[in-house]
């Protein structure tokens, strides 16, 4: 009976195998392998058994909190029209082929002057006439008018035709081409203004489809052919690689870099997938585009790619996603200090005119949030808080200040360009809101983190209300200028109400937990906190993904 009550010995427990009694004091396995059979006291197992009820309570409270957030999201989706039917029946879609060349030329000029200004990865260089674009780049010819067109019915028709085109050619037929890569990149770049609006899960599918175009066009083959000693390197030396990799045009290089930037930023801000990997070929593409200096926007392009590269570095340095990543606070703290120096150097290198400079500043503060949000992870708290409390509090304060700076940068962007800003910027806004909510309800078992001070530093409701007012001003400005208003922006008030409701639910759950703790004499430490992790928050796309419903 006594033997059954003992825990497995330390070697068997570490190996996660059954520990059977042996012929001596050592267990059967340790006796056979000649290992030191170190017995573990039974009280450790008993203590864990006694905590089952508290663990169940913790999970129940967390589940209740997550359920309440998802319920709020569901109510919003039902109010908006969760089924997302096609805006127009197929029989009522107007014929967009009747657009005159003069109209198309005006649309293309508007795209170059107002839209591609903030997404310089698709540039008409050399400029193509409307008739040439229709013949050479049929998909891009559908997508650009869907973004720029100021006639709402024509825009809806163009967007639906663009969607049908890429579904047929990319998915049904498995085709790949520069036109499909560029067109789909623009499609995803302004997906928030294209009807019908995508659901959160669709964004993940879109970024996979975009990266698949890069793979099918064999841009990754460029990297393989530069690895010494491989078959691909020999084929390249003798000019037998067969894909003309030595003669990639600047247009192709920009498209590849645009895919890297877009996939990386959207993936990290929405928590959907790993970023694309920055390789020596990516670096070579940046140098080639920068040295050619064919377009004025190429300098801004390189800076956006460097930002995406920095985001990938942060992901691999402090988020513990690498197989051999170090654990513990000291490696994390050192990684953060190293990243802070890299971030400052990157910020000092920014050179561009306003309003692109405001967009870069928004990106910069997003990089800070990606760095500092690791302090909100439970592993960071429980493993190291007692030994290094000030280090975590320093990181939390930096995260709060960076969040405030991010929204200050957002509100400095002129309202007249709100509807021209690409989707990558709006994912950063949603990401910032998720982290802000998490910071303002963060519970520190040691008592070092002052929630009241944090809430006085920046108000969640204040940020949301200011943003809603900015959007209202942008709508009023667009009406005064007789320019089109993307339908999704008409629902920001409803979205703002959802954000505030979700945040208030989390605050109320935290307050109830504190009251329960005050009424009981037993202390469960941080295990009973009715909180959700950063992964939980970012996974709630219907709430935090700004325009995905």
XYZ file of C-alpha atoms in Angstrom:
549
model
C 0.000 0.000 0.000
C 2.803 2.401 0.833
C 4.468 1.780 -2.506
C 1.328 2.669 -4.433
C 1.078 6.005 -2.604
C 4.589 7.061 -3.592
C 5.168 9.188 -6.650
C 7.289 7.890 -9.519
C 10.993 8.320 -8.921
C 12.671 11.356 -10.415
C 14.337 9.561 -13.423
C 11.073 7.811 -14.373
C 9.058 10.964 -13.851
C 11.443 12.922 -16.078
C 11.283 10.205 -18.746
C 7.478 10.038 -18.363
C 7.467 6.238 -18.031
C 5.887 3.837 -15.552
C 7.799 3.369 -12.306
C 7.491 -0.237 -11.038
C 8.991 -1.587 -7.779
C 12.288 -3.389 -8.276
C 14.123 -6.181 -6.476
C 15.987 -3.603 -4.377
C 15.162 -0.154 -3.018
C 15.567 1.120 -6.555
C 12.674 0.758 -8.997
C 12.795 -1.870 -11.727
C 13.869 0.594 -14.464
C 16.575 2.318 -12.417
C 17.886 -1.064 -11.250
C 18.087 -2.281 -14.855
C 19.750 0.913 -16.143
C 21.997 1.489 -13.157
C 20.518 4.903 -12.399
C 20.232 6.629 -9.028
C 16.622 6.026 -8.025
C 15.652 9.258 -6.261
C 12.225 8.970 -4.721
C 9.837 11.949 -4.608
C 7.674 12.670 -1.595
C 3.990 11.787 -1.979
C 2.874 15.204 -0.641
C 3.683 16.880 -3.951
C 1.140 14.655 -5.692
C -1.381 15.113 -2.932
C -1.058 18.895 -3.070
C -1.689 18.827 -6.788
C -4.703 16.617 -6.204
C -6.057 19.057 -3.649
C -5.770 21.886 -6.169
C -8.040 20.172 -8.700
C -11.099 22.070 -7.507
C -9.291 25.428 -7.700
C -8.006 24.595 -11.191
C -11.543 23.725 -12.292
C -12.791 26.997 -10.843
C -10.066 28.922 -12.634
C -10.926 27.299 -15.960
C -14.635 27.892 -15.416
C -14.059 31.589 -14.725
C -11.813 31.917 -17.742
C -14.370 30.111 -19.912
C -17.134 32.401 -18.638
C -15.031 35.437 -19.515
C -14.213 34.200 -23.001
C -17.863 33.242 -23.544
C -19.054 36.702 -22.571
C -16.638 38.284 -25.047
C -17.721 35.976 -27.844
C -21.379 36.615 -26.977
C -20.805 40.336 -27.369
C -19.098 39.662 -30.691
C -21.990 37.473 -31.843
C -24.515 40.183 -30.994
C -22.521 42.632 -33.055
C -22.327 40.264 -36.019
C -26.071 39.602 -35.880
C -26.781 43.327 -35.751
C -24.567 43.965 -38.741
C -25.857 41.014 -40.747
C -23.689 38.024 -39.950
C -24.521 36.113 -43.095
C -22.747 38.659 -45.312
C -24.879 38.111 -48.408
C -23.577 39.376 -51.690
C -24.416 43.100 -51.969
C -26.085 42.541 -55.327
C -27.602 39.466 -56.949
C -25.629 38.278 -59.941
C -28.481 39.234 -62.247
C -28.341 42.838 -61.038
C -24.572 43.359 -61.298
C -24.013 46.119 -63.835
C -21.761 45.605 -66.803
C -18.425 47.151 -65.855
C -16.889 46.445 -69.221
C -18.653 49.580 -70.436
C -16.238 51.816 -68.490
C -14.731 54.245 -70.935
C -10.967 54.490 -71.313
C -11.134 58.084 -70.068
C -12.829 56.911 -66.869
C -10.324 54.091 -66.428
C -7.408 56.469 -66.955
C -8.801 58.771 -64.279
C -9.169 55.825 -61.924
C -5.585 54.694 -62.584
C -4.302 58.215 -61.982
C -6.189 58.315 -58.691
C -4.683 54.980 -57.686
C -1.159 56.217 -58.361
C -1.644 59.569 -56.641
C -3.706 58.598 -53.599
C -3.677 54.846 -52.999
C -0.283 53.429 -53.949
C 1.246 56.345 -52.034
C 0.881 54.209 -48.892
C 1.492 50.811 -50.489
C 4.359 51.319 -52.977
C 4.687 47.669 -53.962
C 2.489 47.916 -57.052
C 3.535 50.845 -59.223
C 2.711 51.358 -62.880
C 6.228 51.753 -64.153
C 6.451 52.305 -67.022
C 2.869 53.659 -67.047
C 0.428 51.501 -68.961
C -2.555 52.845 -70.835
C -6.005 51.645 -69.857
C -6.267 49.454 -72.942
C -2.847 47.899 -72.276
C -3.705 47.219 -68.635
C -6.916 45.471 -69.663
C -4.949 43.169 -71.964
C -1.719 42.587 -70.032
C -3.009 42.658 -66.449
C -6.702 41.712 -66.515
C -6.937 40.975 -62.775
C -5.250 44.200 -61.701
C -7.548 45.953 -64.159
C -10.508 44.637 -62.113
C -9.089 45.304 -58.646
C -7.924 48.914 -59.047
C -11.347 50.292 -60.098
C -12.921 48.312 -57.244
C -10.779 50.321 -54.821
C -10.784 53.745 -56.444
C -14.142 53.875 -58.242
C -16.405 56.576 -56.775
C -19.647 55.142 -58.128
C -20.909 52.750 -55.437
C -22.835 50.378 -57.717
C -19.929 50.150 -60.165
C -17.533 49.561 -57.267
C -19.646 46.693 -55.939
C -19.834 45.148 -59.397
C -16.095 45.494 -59.928
C -15.307 43.998 -56.515
C -17.537 40.986 -57.152
C -15.998 40.419 -60.558
C -12.511 40.670 -59.050
C -13.455 38.135 -56.380
C -14.886 35.729 -58.956
C -11.777 36.164 -61.101
C -9.231 35.241 -58.445
C -11.378 32.378 -57.150
C -11.547 30.900 -60.631
C -7.950 31.448 -61.658
C -6.070 31.025 -58.349
C -8.153 28.357 -56.630
C -10.109 26.469 -59.287
C -7.404 26.550 -61.983
C -4.307 26.833 -59.753
C -2.779 29.533 -61.938
C 0.075 31.827 -60.958
C 1.358 34.977 -62.587
C 2.701 38.407 -61.759
C -0.726 39.855 -62.525
C -2.390 37.525 -59.997
C 0.281 38.279 -57.384
C 0.008 42.049 -57.813
C -3.762 42.061 -58.099
C -4.349 39.883 -55.050
C -1.851 41.915 -53.043
C -3.832 45.081 -53.823
C -7.070 43.189 -53.119
C -5.853 42.192 -49.655
C -4.171 45.555 -49.129
C -7.559 47.316 -49.148
C -9.826 44.387 -48.320
C -11.633 46.508 -45.726
C -13.305 48.638 -48.420
C -14.202 45.841 -50.838
C -17.682 44.318 -50.627
C -18.573 41.821 -49.326
C -16.512 42.274 -46.153
C -14.457 39.211 -45.174
C -14.834 37.242 -41.986
C -11.849 36.943 -39.675
C -11.024 33.386 -40.791
C -10.931 34.461 -44.429
C -8.037 36.844 -43.814
C -5.913 33.873 -42.765
C -6.861 32.097 -45.993
C -6.020 35.180 -48.023
C -2.484 35.551 -46.684
C -1.838 31.860 -47.371
C -3.072 32.310 -50.945
C -0.852 35.340 -51.391
C 2.230 33.531 -50.157
C 1.334 30.568 -52.381
C 1.640 32.847 -55.411
C 5.209 33.697 -54.367
C 5.996 30.009 -53.921
C 4.475 29.049 -57.282
C 6.362 31.846 -59.018
C 9.520 30.262 -57.522
C 10.827 33.326 -55.734
C 11.993 30.950 -53.007
C 14.062 29.213 -55.668
C 16.245 32.303 -55.674
C 17.309 31.512 -52.132
C 17.955 27.830 -52.845
C 20.133 28.642 -55.834
C 22.453 30.717 -53.621
C 23.209 27.942 -51.124
C 26.750 26.688 -51.982
C 27.064 23.017 -52.783
C 23.425 22.425 -53.701
C 22.096 21.204 -57.016
C 20.332 24.537 -57.463
C 23.597 26.466 -57.088
C 25.244 24.389 -59.851
C 22.235 24.874 -62.123
C 22.468 28.614 -61.534
C 26.211 28.715 -62.295
C 25.660 27.022 -65.646
C 22.521 29.010 -66.445
C 20.306 25.913 -66.289
C 17.890 27.047 -63.583
C 15.303 27.550 -66.297
C 13.303 30.380 -64.752
C 15.284 33.450 -65.712
C 16.059 34.180 -62.085
C 18.945 36.450 -63.047
C 16.621 38.830 -64.852
C 13.843 39.561 -62.389
C 12.314 42.936 -63.173
C 11.976 45.657 -60.564
C 8.228 45.186 -60.827
C 8.611 41.536 -59.784
C 10.967 42.411 -56.935
C 8.536 44.993 -55.583
C 5.726 42.442 -55.679
C 7.814 39.874 -53.789
C 8.788 42.448 -51.140
C 5.170 43.577 -50.870
C 4.073 40.016 -50.146
C 6.722 39.723 -47.417
C 5.631 42.995 -45.811
C 1.899 42.324 -45.981
C 1.966 38.693 -44.829
C 4.341 39.452 -41.939
C 2.487 42.482 -40.551
C -1.003 40.989 -40.869
C 0.083 37.625 -39.441
C 1.740 39.086 -36.362
C -0.934 41.668 -35.583
C -3.789 39.192 -35.927
C -1.932 36.213 -34.470
C -2.922 34.082 -37.457
C 0.317 32.452 -38.630
C 4.078 32.699 -38.622
C 5.597 35.536 -40.652
C 7.420 34.969 -43.903
C 11.135 34.410 -43.477
C 13.560 37.179 -44.373
C 16.362 35.647 -46.439
C 19.508 36.794 -48.186
C 17.433 37.007 -51.351
C 14.966 39.362 -49.637
C 17.896 41.534 -48.617
C 19.257 41.472 -52.161
C 15.863 42.527 -53.540
C 15.811 45.523 -51.188
C 19.293 46.596 -52.275
C 18.437 46.224 -55.957
C 15.245 48.277 -55.682
C 16.946 50.938 -53.553
C 19.972 51.298 -55.824
C 17.844 51.464 -58.967
C 15.794 54.320 -57.477
C 13.383 54.038 -60.384
C 10.445 55.495 -58.451
C 10.286 58.073 -55.715
C 8.256 55.654 -53.598
C 11.010 53.004 -53.587
C 12.702 54.551 -50.553
C 9.449 54.307 -48.601
C 9.073 50.714 -49.842
C 12.459 49.713 -48.413
C 11.596 51.257 -45.056
C 8.351 49.274 -44.860
C 10.235 46.057 -45.617
C 12.789 46.859 -42.908
C 9.903 47.329 -40.472
C 8.494 43.928 -41.427
C 11.971 42.399 -41.000
C 12.207 43.928 -37.523
C 8.773 42.523 -36.664
C 9.974 39.077 -37.679
C 13.109 39.487 -35.512
C 10.950 40.403 -32.526
C 8.711 37.406 -33.113
C 11.657 35.018 -33.122
C 13.555 36.705 -30.270
C 10.988 37.180 -27.496
C 7.885 35.169 -28.326
C 9.531 31.761 -27.616
C 8.517 30.256 -30.920
C 11.967 28.956 -31.795
C 12.709 25.333 -30.884
C 15.945 26.172 -29.068
C 14.821 29.563 -27.728
C 16.163 30.332 -24.242
C 13.717 30.397 -21.346
C 13.717 32.436 -18.177
C 13.623 36.155 -17.512
C 17.296 36.980 -17.986
C 17.427 35.908 -21.682
C 14.115 37.683 -22.313
C 15.303 40.889 -20.633
C 18.526 40.826 -22.624
C 16.569 40.216 -25.806
C 14.316 43.171 -25.078
C 17.290 45.476 -24.439
C 18.867 44.368 -27.698
C 15.610 44.934 -29.566
C 15.257 48.397 -28.021
C 18.599 49.431 -29.507
C 17.636 47.969 -32.887
C 14.288 49.768 -32.782
C 15.873 53.117 -32.041
C 18.332 52.706 -34.909
C 15.449 51.835 -37.215
C 13.463 54.876 -36.107
C 16.469 57.169 -36.643
C 16.767 55.888 -40.216
C 13.215 56.910 -41.221
C 13.337 59.489 -43.999
C 10.104 60.418 -45.741
C 7.555 63.194 -46.038
C 4.307 63.607 -44.166
C 1.868 61.811 -44.123
C 3.973 58.698 -44.813
C 6.087 59.669 -41.802
C 2.991 59.338 -39.584
C 2.336 55.885 -41.056
C 5.920 54.860 -40.299
C 5.534 56.104 -36.727
C 2.416 53.963 -36.356
C 4.442 50.958 -37.540
C 7.263 51.810 -35.138
C 5.002 51.785 -32.084
C 3.493 48.504 -33.284
C 7.006 47.049 -33.234
C 7.342 48.239 -29.635
C 4.074 46.519 -28.718
C 5.234 43.284 -30.329
C 8.351 43.542 -28.169
C 6.769 44.465 -24.850
C 3.582 42.402 -24.930
C 5.605 39.373 -23.791
C 5.384 40.803 -20.251
C 1.652 40.054 -20.338
C 2.196 36.346 -20.867
C 1.483 34.174 -17.824
C 4.758 32.256 -18.198
C 6.655 35.531 -17.967
C 4.761 36.449 -14.786
C 4.696 33.283 -12.720
C 8.194 32.010 -13.465
C 10.126 35.189 -12.740
C 8.003 37.723 -10.900
C 9.257 36.925 -7.406
C 12.915 37.238 -8.382
C 12.811 40.156 -10.823
C 9.660 42.205 -10.176
C 10.991 45.523 -11.407
C 12.051 44.099 -14.746
C 8.527 43.012 -15.578
C 7.012 46.277 -14.343
C 9.474 48.222 -16.495
C 8.381 46.252 -19.544
C 4.695 46.704 -18.686
C 5.171 50.471 -18.321
C 7.002 50.574 -21.660
C 4.139 48.624 -23.221
C 1.582 51.085 -21.827
C 3.544 54.113 -23.038
C 3.990 52.571 -26.478
C 0.262 51.885 -26.678
C -0.471 55.523 -25.877
C 2.081 56.649 -28.467
C 0.539 54.362 -31.089
C -2.876 55.984 -30.747
C -1.327 59.447 -30.644
C 0.309 58.611 -33.984
C -3.001 57.308 -35.349
C -4.847 60.480 -34.362
C -2.140 62.620 -35.988
C -2.951 61.112 -39.402
C -5.095 63.550 -41.436
C -8.731 62.467 -41.639
C -8.802 63.114 -45.385
C -6.613 60.036 -45.968
C -8.378 57.658 -43.556
C -10.121 55.868 -46.413
C -6.867 55.510 -48.356
C -4.866 53.827 -45.576
C -4.152 50.148 -46.366
C -5.416 47.222 -44.354
C -2.028 46.657 -42.689
C -2.470 49.900 -40.739
C -5.932 48.972 -39.497
C -4.718 45.583 -38.254
C -2.199 47.486 -36.138
C -5.011 49.584 -34.651
C -6.983 46.463 -33.700
C -3.827 44.893 -32.268
C -3.217 48.033 -30.196
C -6.768 47.963 -28.824
C -6.393 44.320 -27.773
C -3.163 45.045 -25.908
C -4.576 48.204 -24.305
C -7.548 46.264 -22.936
C -5.215 43.549 -21.656
C -2.959 46.089 -19.920
C -5.779 47.916 -18.171
C -7.181 44.746 -16.566
C -3.806 43.140 -15.901
C -3.509 41.686 -12.393
C -0.129 41.537 -10.706
C -0.105 39.094 -7.743
C 2.853 40.954 -6.200
C 0.991 44.250 -6.269
C 3.630 46.168 -8.233
C 1.359 46.916 -11.222
C -1.060 49.744 -10.436
C -4.199 49.313 -12.543
C -5.651 52.647 -11.430
C -2.514 54.493 -12.511
C -2.590 52.707 -15.866
C -6.242 53.624 -16.389
C -5.465 57.260 -15.550
C -2.569 57.265 -18.028
C -4.777 56.172 -20.923
C -8.508 55.522 -20.986
C -9.798 52.672 -23.121
C -13.181 54.305 -23.632
C -11.470 57.612 -24.376
C -9.335 56.066 -27.111
C -12.320 54.312 -28.685
C -14.487 57.442 -28.552
C -11.741 59.581 -30.099
C -11.282 57.096 -32.905
C -15.019 56.994 -33.591
C -15.095 60.808 -33.731
C -12.133 60.845 -36.134
C -13.971 58.453 -38.442
C -17.102 60.614 -38.236
C -15.002 63.647 -39.230
C -13.538 61.660 -42.127
C -17.040 60.753 -43.300
C -18.171 64.391 -43.103
C -15.095 65.486 -45.054
C -15.729 62.875 -47.741
C -19.329 63.996 -48.109
C -18.248 67.618 -48.413
C -15.744 66.626 -51.121
C -18.296 64.350 -52.829
C -15.931 61.385 -52.569
C -16.924 57.802 -51.902
C -17.197 56.451 -48.355
C -16.359 52.757 -47.845
C -19.480 51.165 -46.281
C -17.536 49.541 -43.436
C -16.698 52.954 -41.966
C -20.403 53.677 -41.551
C -20.504 50.969 -38.858
C -17.620 52.187 -36.692
C -20.041 53.450 -34.012
C -21.451 49.958 -33.623
C -17.970 48.491 -33.602
C -16.858 51.023 -30.951
C -19.800 50.026 -28.737
C -18.700 46.390 -29.032
C -15.123 47.222 -28.039
C -16.230 49.133 -24.963
C -18.719 46.430 -23.974
C -16.079 43.695 -24.264
C -13.596 45.712 -22.198
C -16.197 46.520 -19.528
C -17.058 42.821 -19.263
C -13.430 42.012 -18.553
C -13.189 44.783 -15.964
C -16.376 43.549 -14.269
C -15.069 39.973 -14.237
C -11.862 41.170 -12.565
C -13.797 43.148 -9.958
C -15.977 40.114 -9.142
C -12.872 38.017 -8.704
C -11.389 40.529 -6.252
C -14.621 40.499 -4.244
C -14.583 36.704 -4.105
C -10.992 36.768 -2.881
C -11.854 39.282 -0.167
C -14.666 37.040 1.089
C -12.538 33.904 1.367
C -9.575 33.290 3.606
C -7.858 30.906 1.203
C -5.425 32.393 -1.286
C -5.017 30.880 -4.714
C -2.338 33.316 -5.890
C -2.630 34.155 -9.565
C -4.181 30.865 -10.646
C -7.764 32.016 -10.199
C -7.500 35.220 -12.219
C -10.476 35.522 -14.611
C -8.251 36.576 -17.446
C -7.439 35.541 -21.000
C -4.052 35.253 -22.644
C -2.784 37.372 -25.524
C -3.370 34.388 -27.796
C -6.996 34.268 -26.656
C -7.445 37.979 -27.345
C -5.833 37.971 -30.766
C -7.797 34.875 -31.740
C -11.051 36.782 -31.184
C -10.990 38.183 -34.682
C -14.640 39.325 -34.693
C -13.767 41.704 -31.829
C -10.228 42.926 -32.377
C -9.733 42.493 -36.104
C -10.859 45.978 -37.008
C -12.777 45.327 -40.224
C -13.135 41.533 -40.355
C -16.582 40.518 -39.201
